[in-house]
mmCIF file of N, CA and C in Angstrom:
data_model
loop_
_atom_site.group_PDB
_atom_site.id
_atom_site.type_symbol
_atom_site.label_atom_id
_atom_site.label_comp_id
_atom_site.label_asym_id
_atom_site.label_seq_id
_atom_site.Cartn_x
_atom_site.Cartn_y
_atom_site.Cartn_z
ATOM 1 N N UNK M 830 58.269 102.093 18.546
ATOM 2 C CA UNK M 830 56.981 101.683 19.038
ATOM 3 C C UNK M 830 57.149 101.125 20.449
ATOM 4 N N UNK M 831 56.430 101.681 21.384
ATOM 5 C CA UNK M 831 56.531 101.265 22.778
ATOM 6 C C UNK M 831 55.599 100.085 23.049
ATOM 7 N N UNK M 832 55.984 99.271 24.009
ATOM 8 C CA UNK M 832 55.126 98.160 24.413
ATOM 9 C C UNK M 832 54.655 98.392 25.839
ATOM 10 N N UNK M 833 53.612 97.712 26.223
ATOM 11 C CA UNK M 833 53.083 97.825 27.575
ATOM 12 C C UNK M 833 53.564 96.687 28.460
ATOM 13 N N UNK M 834 54.664 96.087 28.101
ATOM 14 C CA UNK M 834 55.201 94.962 28.868
ATOM 15 C C UNK M 834 55.731 95.455 30.208
ATOM 16 N N UNK M 835 55.512 94.688 31.255
ATOM 17 C CA UNK M 835 56.042 95.068 32.566
ATOM 18 C C UNK M 835 57.560 94.916 32.593
ATOM 19 N N UNK M 836 58.219 95.592 33.514
ATOM 20 C CA UNK M 836 59.680 95.440 33.616
ATOM 21 C C UNK M 836 60.031 94.024 34.053
ATOM 22 N N UNK M 837 61.243 93.576 33.769
ATOM 23 C CA UNK M 837 61.656 92.222 34.164
ATOM 24 C C UNK M 837 61.579 92.043 35.679
ATOM 25 N N UNK M 838 61.246 90.856 36.090
ATOM 26 C CA UNK M 838 61.138 90.540 37.513
ATOM 27 C C UNK M 838 62.519 90.531 38.159
ATOM 28 N N UNK M 839 62.582 91.021 39.368
ATOM 29 C CA UNK M 839 63.839 91.000 40.134
ATOM 30 C C UNK M 839 63.917 89.750 41.016
ATOM 31 N N UNK M 840 62.872 88.934 40.964
ATOM 32 C CA UNK M 840 62.810 87.727 41.772
ATOM 33 C C UNK M 840 63.825 86.700 41.282
ATOM 34 N N UNK M 841 64.504 86.062 42.220
ATOM 35 C CA UNK M 841 65.477 85.027 41.872
ATOM 36 C C UNK M 841 64.750 83.702 41.655
ATOM 37 N N UNK M 842 65.137 82.988 40.620
ATOM 38 C CA UNK M 842 64.557 81.680 40.332
ATOM 39 C C UNK M 842 65.633 80.624 40.538
ATOM 40 N N UNK M 843 65.241 79.528 41.174
ATOM 41 C CA UNK M 843 66.198 78.445 41.382
ATOM 42 C C UNK M 843 65.776 77.240 40.562
ATOM 43 N N UNK M 844 66.747 76.459 40.187
ATOM 44 C CA UNK M 844 66.472 75.230 39.447
ATOM 45 C C UNK M 844 66.048 74.150 40.435
ATOM 46 N N UNK M 845 65.165 73.248 40.016
ATOM 47 C CA UNK M 845 64.753 72.160 40.915
ATOM 48 C C UNK M 845 65.904 71.189 41.150
ATOM 49 N N UNK M 846 65.875 70.568 42.306
ATOM 50 C CA UNK M 846 66.884 69.554 42.599
ATOM 51 C C UNK M 846 66.587 68.316 41.759
ATOM 52 N N UNK M 847 67.522 67.400 41.717
ATOM 53 C CA UNK M 847 67.340 66.156 40.972
ATOM 54 C C UNK M 847 66.136 65.397 41.506
ATOM 55 N N UNK M 848 65.985 65.372 42.830
ATOM 56 C CA UNK M 848 64.871 64.659 43.444
ATOM 57 C C UNK M 848 63.534 65.314 43.082
ATOM 58 N N UNK M 849 63.473 66.655 43.132
ATOM 59 C CA UNK M 849 62.240 67.364 42.785
ATOM 60 C C UNK M 849 61.873 67.129 41.320
ATOM 61 N N UNK M 850 62.867 67.176 40.450
ATOM 62 C CA UNK M 850 62.627 66.969 39.025
ATOM 63 C C UNK M 850 62.084 65.565 38.778
ATOM 64 N N UNK M 851 62.702 64.572 39.387
ATOM 65 C CA UNK M 851 62.270 63.185 39.202
ATOM 66 C C UNK M 851 60.851 62.978 39.731
ATOM 67 N N UNK M 852 60.530 63.604 40.865
ATOM 68 C CA UNK M 852 59.192 63.477 41.452
ATOM 69 C C UNK M 852 58.123 64.040 40.517
ATOM 70 N N UNK M 853 58.383 65.212 39.947
ATOM 71 C CA UNK M 853 57.426 65.822 39.014
ATOM 72 C C UNK M 853 57.326 64.986 37.755
ATOM 73 N N UNK M 854 58.451 64.487 37.264
ATOM 74 C CA UNK M 854 58.453 63.693 36.036
ATOM 75 C C UNK M 854 57.638 62.412 36.194
ATOM 76 N N UNK M 855 57.549 61.879 37.399
ATOM 77 C CA UNK M 855 56.799 60.649 37.643
ATOM 78 C C UNK M 855 55.315 60.902 37.896
ATOM 79 N N UNK M 856 54.904 62.175 38.022
ATOM 80 C CA UNK M 856 53.512 62.493 38.339
ATOM 81 C C UNK M 856 52.587 62.203 37.158
ATOM 82 N N UNK M 857 51.320 61.921 37.470
ATOM 83 C CA UNK M 857 50.319 61.637 36.435
ATOM 84 C C UNK M 857 50.079 62.863 35.562
ATOM 85 N N UNK M 858 50.067 64.044 36.175
ATOM 86 C CA UNK M 858 49.824 65.280 35.419
ATOM 87 C C UNK M 858 50.924 65.503 34.377
ATOM 88 N N UNK M 859 52.176 65.276 34.762
ATOM 89 C CA UNK M 859 53.293 65.442 33.830
ATOM 90 C C UNK M 859 53.180 64.442 32.677
ATOM 91 N N UNK M 860 52.813 63.202 32.989
ATOM 92 C CA UNK M 860 52.656 62.176 31.953
ATOM 93 C C UNK M 860 51.580 62.555 30.951
ATOM 94 N N UNK M 861 50.466 63.098 31.448
ATOM 95 C CA UNK M 861 49.376 63.513 30.571
ATOM 96 C C UNK M 861 49.821 64.676 29.673
ATOM 97 N N UNK M 862 50.513 65.646 30.241
ATOM 98 C CA UNK M 862 51.017 66.771 29.442
ATOM 99 C C UNK M 862 52.010 66.293 28.386
ATOM 100 N N UNK M 863 52.892 65.381 28.771
ATOM 101 C CA UNK M 863 53.882 64.865 27.828
ATOM 102 C C UNK M 863 53.206 64.139 26.665
ATOM 103 N N UNK M 864 52.195 63.307 26.975
ATOM 104 C CA UNK M 864 51.461 62.605 25.920
ATOM 105 C C UNK M 864 50.755 63.580 24.987
ATOM 106 N N UNK M 865 50.126 64.613 25.561
ATOM 107 C CA UNK M 865 49.378 65.554 24.717
ATOM 108 C C UNK M 865 50.318 66.336 23.802
ATOM 109 N N UNK M 866 51.497 66.703 24.296
ATOM 110 C CA UNK M 866 52.443 67.438 23.446
ATOM 111 C C UNK M 866 53.094 66.528 22.408
ATOM 112 N N UNK M 867 53.353 65.294 22.766
ATOM 113 C CA UNK M 867 53.975 64.369 21.805
ATOM 114 C C UNK M 867 53.025 63.991 20.687
ATOM 115 N N UNK M 868 51.715 63.997 20.965
ATOM 116 C CA UNK M 868 50.756 63.610 19.931
ATOM 117 C C UNK M 868 50.400 64.789 19.025
ATOM 118 N N UNK M 869 50.849 65.997 19.367
ATOM 119 C CA UNK M 869 50.571 67.161 18.558
ATOM 120 C C UNK M 869 51.531 67.190 17.373
ATOM 121 N N UNK M 870 51.003 67.444 16.186
ATOM 122 C CA UNK M 870 51.846 67.510 14.990
ATOM 123 C C UNK M 870 51.254 68.498 14.004
ATOM 124 N N UNK M 871 52.116 69.139 13.262
ATOM 125 C CA UNK M 871 51.648 70.047 12.202
ATOM 126 C C UNK M 871 51.249 69.216 10.996
ATOM 127 N N UNK M 872 50.163 69.616 10.333
ATOM 128 C CA UNK M 872 49.734 68.859 9.140
ATOM 129 C C UNK M 872 50.719 68.992 7.990
#
């Protein structure tokens, strides 16, 4: 069975630096996402 998935990207991805990671982790948006995922639970 064939799929209609596109071929894998040839684009190179880099990991964030320690400073970039810490900056995002301190952002309000990241905090809100973290709270919403932590409060999610299966019944």
